[in-house]
Coordinates of C-alpha atoms in Angstrom, one line a residue:
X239 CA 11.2 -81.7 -90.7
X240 CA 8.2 -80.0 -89.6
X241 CA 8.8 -77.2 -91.6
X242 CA 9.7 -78.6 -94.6
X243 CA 6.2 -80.7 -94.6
X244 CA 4.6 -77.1 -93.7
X245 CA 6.1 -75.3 -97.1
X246 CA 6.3 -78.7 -99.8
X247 CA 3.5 -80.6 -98.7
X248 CA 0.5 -80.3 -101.1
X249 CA -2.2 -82.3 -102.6
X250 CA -0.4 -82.6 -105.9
X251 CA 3.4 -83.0 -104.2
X252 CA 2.4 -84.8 -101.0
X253 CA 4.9 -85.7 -98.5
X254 CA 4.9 -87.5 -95.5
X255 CA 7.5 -88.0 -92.6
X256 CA 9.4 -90.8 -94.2
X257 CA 9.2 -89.3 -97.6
X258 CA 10.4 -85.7 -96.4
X259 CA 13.4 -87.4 -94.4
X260 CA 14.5 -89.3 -97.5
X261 CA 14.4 -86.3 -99.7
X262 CA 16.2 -84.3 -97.2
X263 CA 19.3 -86.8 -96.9
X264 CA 19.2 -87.0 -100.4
X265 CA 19.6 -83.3 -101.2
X266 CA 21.7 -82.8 -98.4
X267 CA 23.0 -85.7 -96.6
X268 CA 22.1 -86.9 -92.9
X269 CA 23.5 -82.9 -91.8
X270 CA 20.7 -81.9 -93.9
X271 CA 18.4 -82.7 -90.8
X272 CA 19.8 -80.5 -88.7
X273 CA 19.7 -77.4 -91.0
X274 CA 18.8 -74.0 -88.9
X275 CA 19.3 -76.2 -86.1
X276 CA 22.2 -73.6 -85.1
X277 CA 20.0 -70.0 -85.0
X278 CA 17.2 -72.3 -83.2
X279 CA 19.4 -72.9 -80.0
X280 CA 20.9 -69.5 -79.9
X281 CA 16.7 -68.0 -80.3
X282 CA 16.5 -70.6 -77.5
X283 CA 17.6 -68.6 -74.5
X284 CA 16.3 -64.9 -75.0
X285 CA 13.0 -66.6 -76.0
X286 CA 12.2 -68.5 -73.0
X287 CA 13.7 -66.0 -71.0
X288 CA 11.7 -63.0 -72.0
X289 CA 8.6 -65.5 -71.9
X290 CA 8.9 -66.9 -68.1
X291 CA 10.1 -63.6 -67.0
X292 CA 7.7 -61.5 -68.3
X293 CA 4.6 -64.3 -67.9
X294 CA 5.6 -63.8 -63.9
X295 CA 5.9 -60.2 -64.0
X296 CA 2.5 -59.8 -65.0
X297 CA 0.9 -62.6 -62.7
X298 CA 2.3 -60.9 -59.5
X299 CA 1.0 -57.3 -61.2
X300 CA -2.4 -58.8 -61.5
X301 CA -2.9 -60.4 -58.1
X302 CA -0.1 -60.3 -56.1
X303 CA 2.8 -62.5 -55.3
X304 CA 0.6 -64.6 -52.5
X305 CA -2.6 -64.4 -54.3
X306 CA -3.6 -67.5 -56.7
X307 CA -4.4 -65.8 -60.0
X308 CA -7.6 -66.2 -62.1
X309 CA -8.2 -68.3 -65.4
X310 CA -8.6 -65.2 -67.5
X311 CA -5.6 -63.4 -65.4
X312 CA -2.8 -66.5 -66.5
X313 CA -4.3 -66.3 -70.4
X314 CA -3.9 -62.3 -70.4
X315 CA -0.5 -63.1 -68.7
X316 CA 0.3 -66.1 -71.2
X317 CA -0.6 -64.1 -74.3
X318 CA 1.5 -60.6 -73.0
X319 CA 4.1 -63.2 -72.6
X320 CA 4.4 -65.0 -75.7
X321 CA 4.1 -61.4 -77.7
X322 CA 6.2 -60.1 -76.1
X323 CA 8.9 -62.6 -76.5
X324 CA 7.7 -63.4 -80.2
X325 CA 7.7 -60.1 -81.2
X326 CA 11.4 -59.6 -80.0
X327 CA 12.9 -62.8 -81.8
X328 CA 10.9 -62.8 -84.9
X329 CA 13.8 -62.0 -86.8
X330 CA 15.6 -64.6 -85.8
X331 CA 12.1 -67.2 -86.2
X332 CA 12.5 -65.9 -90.1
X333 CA 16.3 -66.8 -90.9
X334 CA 15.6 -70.3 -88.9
X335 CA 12.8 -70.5 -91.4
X336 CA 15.4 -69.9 -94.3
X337 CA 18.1 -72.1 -92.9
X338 CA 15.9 -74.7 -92.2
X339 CA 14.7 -74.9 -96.3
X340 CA 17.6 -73.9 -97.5
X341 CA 19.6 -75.7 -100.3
X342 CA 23.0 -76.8 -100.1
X343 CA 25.4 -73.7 -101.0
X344 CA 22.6 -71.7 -101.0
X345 CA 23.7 -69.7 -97.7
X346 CA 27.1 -69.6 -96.4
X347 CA 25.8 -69.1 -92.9
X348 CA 23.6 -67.2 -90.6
X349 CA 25.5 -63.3 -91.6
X350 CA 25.1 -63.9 -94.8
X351 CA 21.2 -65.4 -95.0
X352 CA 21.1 -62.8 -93.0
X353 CA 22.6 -60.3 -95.3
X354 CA 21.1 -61.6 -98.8
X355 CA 17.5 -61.0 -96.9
X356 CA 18.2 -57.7 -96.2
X357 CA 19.4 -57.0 -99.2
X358 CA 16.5 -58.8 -101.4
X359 CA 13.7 -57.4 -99.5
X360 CA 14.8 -54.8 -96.7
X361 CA 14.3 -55.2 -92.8
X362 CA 10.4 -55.8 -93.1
X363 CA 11.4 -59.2 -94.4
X364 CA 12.5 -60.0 -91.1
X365 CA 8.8 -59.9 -89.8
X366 CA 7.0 -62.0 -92.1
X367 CA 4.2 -63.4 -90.5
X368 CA 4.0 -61.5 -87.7
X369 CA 0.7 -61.1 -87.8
X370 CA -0.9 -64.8 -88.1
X371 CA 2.1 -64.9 -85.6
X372 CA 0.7 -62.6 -83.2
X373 CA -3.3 -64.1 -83.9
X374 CA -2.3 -67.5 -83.2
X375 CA -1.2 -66.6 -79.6
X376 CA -5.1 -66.0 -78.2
X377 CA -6.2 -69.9 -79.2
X378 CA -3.0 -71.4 -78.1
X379 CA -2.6 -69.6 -74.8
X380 CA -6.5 -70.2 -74.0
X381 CA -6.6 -73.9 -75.5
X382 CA -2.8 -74.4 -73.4
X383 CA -4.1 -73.1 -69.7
X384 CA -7.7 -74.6 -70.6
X385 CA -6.4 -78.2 -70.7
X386 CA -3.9 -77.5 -68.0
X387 CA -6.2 -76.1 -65.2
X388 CA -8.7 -79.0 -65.9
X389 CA -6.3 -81.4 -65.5
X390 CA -5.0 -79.6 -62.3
X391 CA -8.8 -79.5 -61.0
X392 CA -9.0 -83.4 -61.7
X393 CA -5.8 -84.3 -59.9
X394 CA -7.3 -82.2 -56.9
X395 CA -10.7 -83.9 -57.3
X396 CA -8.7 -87.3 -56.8
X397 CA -7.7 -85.7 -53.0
X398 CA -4.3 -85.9 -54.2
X399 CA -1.7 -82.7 -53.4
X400 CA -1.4 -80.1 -56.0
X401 CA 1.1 -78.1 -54.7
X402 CA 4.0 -80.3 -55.5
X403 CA 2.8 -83.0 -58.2
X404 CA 5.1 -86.0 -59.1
X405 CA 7.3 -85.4 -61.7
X406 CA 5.3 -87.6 -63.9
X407 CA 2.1 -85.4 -63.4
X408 CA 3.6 -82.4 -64.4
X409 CA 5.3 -83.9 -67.4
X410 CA 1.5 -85.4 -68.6
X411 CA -0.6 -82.3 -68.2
X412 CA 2.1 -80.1 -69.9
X413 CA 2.4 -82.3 -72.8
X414 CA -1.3 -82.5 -73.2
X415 CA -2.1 -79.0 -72.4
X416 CA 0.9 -77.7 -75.0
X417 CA -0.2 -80.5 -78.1
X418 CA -3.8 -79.0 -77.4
X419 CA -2.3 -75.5 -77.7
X420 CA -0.7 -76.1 -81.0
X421 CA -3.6 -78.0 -82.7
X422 CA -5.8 -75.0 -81.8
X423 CA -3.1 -72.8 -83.5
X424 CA -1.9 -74.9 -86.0
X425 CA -3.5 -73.5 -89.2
X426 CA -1.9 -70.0 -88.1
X427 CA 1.8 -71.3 -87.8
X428 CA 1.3 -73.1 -90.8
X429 CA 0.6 -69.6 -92.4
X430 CA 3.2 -67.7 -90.4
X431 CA 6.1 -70.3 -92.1
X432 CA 4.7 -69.8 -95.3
X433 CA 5.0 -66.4 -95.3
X434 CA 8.4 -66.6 -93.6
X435 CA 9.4 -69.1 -96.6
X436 CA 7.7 -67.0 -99.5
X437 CA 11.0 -66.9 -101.1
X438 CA 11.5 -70.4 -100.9
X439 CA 8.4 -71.0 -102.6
X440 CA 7.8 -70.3 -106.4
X441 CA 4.6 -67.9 -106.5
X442 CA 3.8 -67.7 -102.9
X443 CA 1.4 -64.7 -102.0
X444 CA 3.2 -62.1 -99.1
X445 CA 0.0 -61.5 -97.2
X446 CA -2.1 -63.5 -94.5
X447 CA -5.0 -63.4 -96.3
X448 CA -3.5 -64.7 -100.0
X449 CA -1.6 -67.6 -97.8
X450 CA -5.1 -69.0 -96.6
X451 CA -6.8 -68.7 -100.1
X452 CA -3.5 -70.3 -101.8
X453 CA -4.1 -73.7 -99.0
X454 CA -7.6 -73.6 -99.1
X455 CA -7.9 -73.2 -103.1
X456 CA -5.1 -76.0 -103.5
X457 CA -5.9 -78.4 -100.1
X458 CA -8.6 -77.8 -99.0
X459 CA -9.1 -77.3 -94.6
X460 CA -7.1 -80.8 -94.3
X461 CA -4.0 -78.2 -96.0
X462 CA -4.3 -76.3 -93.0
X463 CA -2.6 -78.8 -91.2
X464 CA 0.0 -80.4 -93.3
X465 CA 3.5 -81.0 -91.7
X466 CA 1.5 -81.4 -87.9
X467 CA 2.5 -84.8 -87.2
X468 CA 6.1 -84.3 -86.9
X469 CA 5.0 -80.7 -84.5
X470 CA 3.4 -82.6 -82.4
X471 CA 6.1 -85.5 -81.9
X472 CA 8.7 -82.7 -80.7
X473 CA 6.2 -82.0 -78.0
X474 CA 7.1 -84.5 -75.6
X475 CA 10.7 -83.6 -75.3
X476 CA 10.8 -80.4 -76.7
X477 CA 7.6 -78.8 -74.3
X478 CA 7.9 -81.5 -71.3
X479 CA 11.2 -81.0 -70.3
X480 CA 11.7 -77.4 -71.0
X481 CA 8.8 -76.9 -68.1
X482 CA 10.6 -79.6 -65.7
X483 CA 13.7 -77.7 -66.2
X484 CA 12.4 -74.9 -65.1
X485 CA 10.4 -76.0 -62.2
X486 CA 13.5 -77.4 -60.8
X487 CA 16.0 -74.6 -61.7
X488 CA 13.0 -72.2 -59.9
X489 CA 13.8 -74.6 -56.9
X490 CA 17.3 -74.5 -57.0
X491 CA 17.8 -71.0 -57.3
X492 CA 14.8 -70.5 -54.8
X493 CA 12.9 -68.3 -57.0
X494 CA 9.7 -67.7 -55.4
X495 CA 6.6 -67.4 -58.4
X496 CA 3.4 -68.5 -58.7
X497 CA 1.9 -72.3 -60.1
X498 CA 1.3 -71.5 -63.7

C-alpha cells in the first residue's frame, strides 16, 4: 500500500490509506494487496543475510571481536552494510516496485516483468534509483544507531542490565530507533520508488534531481512524504521481529557477535 501512496498520491489526486485500499480491491480484488508480495519474500533472505553478515564482518575488523565498538565505528559498519546488501538486490527492489503497481494482466509473472523491462529499457533499468538509494543510507543508519544508543544509555542510567534486556526492551528501542531511521530517509525512498516506477507513471522525469523538482513543484515539502503512514505501520512487525529473530537464532546457533 505504501508504495502505491508513494507513486499516486498528489495534491490534485490525493489518497489516503482507506482510499488506496479501496481502489486497490477495486482494480484488482482483495489479491490485489498482496501484489509483489512474492519477489519481496524471496529478496527477503539474501538481503538480511548479506546485511547482518557483512554489518558483523566489519565490527569485528574495526575493533575486534571482544572490543565494544564506537558510535561512528557501528554507523560506518551499518552504512557498508546496507550498501552492500542494497546494491546486490536492487534489481530485484525494481521488479517488486513493478509488481507491486502493476495492473491486472499487465505482467504474467516475475520472468516476464522481468523480461518486458529488459527489453523496454535494457539492464540499467534494473538500477533505478540507486543513487537516492545509496544517499538515503547515511541519515537512516546515523538517525537508526543515534536513537538506539540513547536509549541503550538510558536503560543503563536506570542501573538496569544491558547485556541481556527483556524482550520487551529490545522490541521498543528497535521500533523507535528504525521509524526514526525511515523518517530521516523518507524523502529519498520516496524518490528512489519513483524512479523505480517511472514507467508506471505518465511523464515521470528518470533522474534524482527532475524526481525532487516534479514533488516539490506539484506538493510542495509535505509531497516528500506522501505514502509514510502506512511505512511506518509495517515497522512494528516488519523491523521488531526481524531483530528478535535474530537475537534468538544468534543464541541458538551460539554465534558469538557483538551488541549492535
Amino acid at each position: 500500500m505504501g508504495v502505491h501512496l508513494e507513486v499516486y498520491s498528489s495534491k490534485s489526486n490525493f489518497k489516503n490509506l482507506l482510499s488506496g485500499l479501496r481502489s486497490l480491491v477495486q482494480e484488482g480484488g482483495i489479491r490485489s494487496l498482496w501484489r509483489g508480495n512474492g519477489i519481496n519474500v524471496l529478496k527477503i533472505a539474501p538481503e538480511y543475510a548479506i546485511k547482518f553478515s557483512v554489518f558483523e564482518q566489519f565490527k569485528n575488523f574495526f575493533c575486534g571481536v571482544h572490543t565494544s565498538p564506537l558510535f561512528q565505528e557501528r554507523v560506518v559498519a551499518g552504512s557498508l552494510a546496507v550498501a552492500i546488501s542494497q546494491t546486490l538486490i536492487n534489481p530485484m527492489e525494481v521488479l517488486k516496485t513493478r509488481l507491486t503497481l502493476r495492473f491486472t494482466g499487465q505482467y504474467k509473472g516475475l520472468l516476464d516483468c522481468a523480461r518486458q523491462i529488459l527489453e523496454r529499457d535494457g539492464t540499467r533499468a534494473l538500477y533505478r534509483g540507486y543513487l537516492p538509494n545509496m544517499l538515503g543510507i547515511i541519515p537512516y543508519a546515523c538517525t537508526d544507531l543515534a536513537v538506539y544508543e540513547l536509549l541503550r544509555c538510558l536503560w543503563q542510567k536506570s542501573g538496569r542490565d544491558t547485556k541481556d534486556p527483556s524482550g520487551l526492551l529490545s522490541l521498543s528501542s528497535v521500533t523507535l530507533s528504525t521509524t526514526c531511521g525511515q523518517m530521516a530517509s523518507y524523502p529519498l525512498t520516496l524518490v528512489r520508488t519513483r524512479m523505480q516506477a517511472q514507467d508506471t507513471v505518465e511523464g515521470s522525469n528518470p533522474t534524482m534531481l527532475g524526481v525532487f523538482k516534479r514533488i516539490l513543484s506539484q506538493q510542495g515539502w509535505p509531497g516528500l512524504y506522501r505514502g509514510m503512514t502506512p511505512t511506518l505501520l509495517k515497522v512494528l512487525p516488519a523491523g521488531g521481529i526481524s531483530y528478535l529473530v535474530y537475537e534468538a537464532m544468534k543464541q541458538t546457533l551460539g554465534v558469538q557477535v557483538l551488541s549492535r
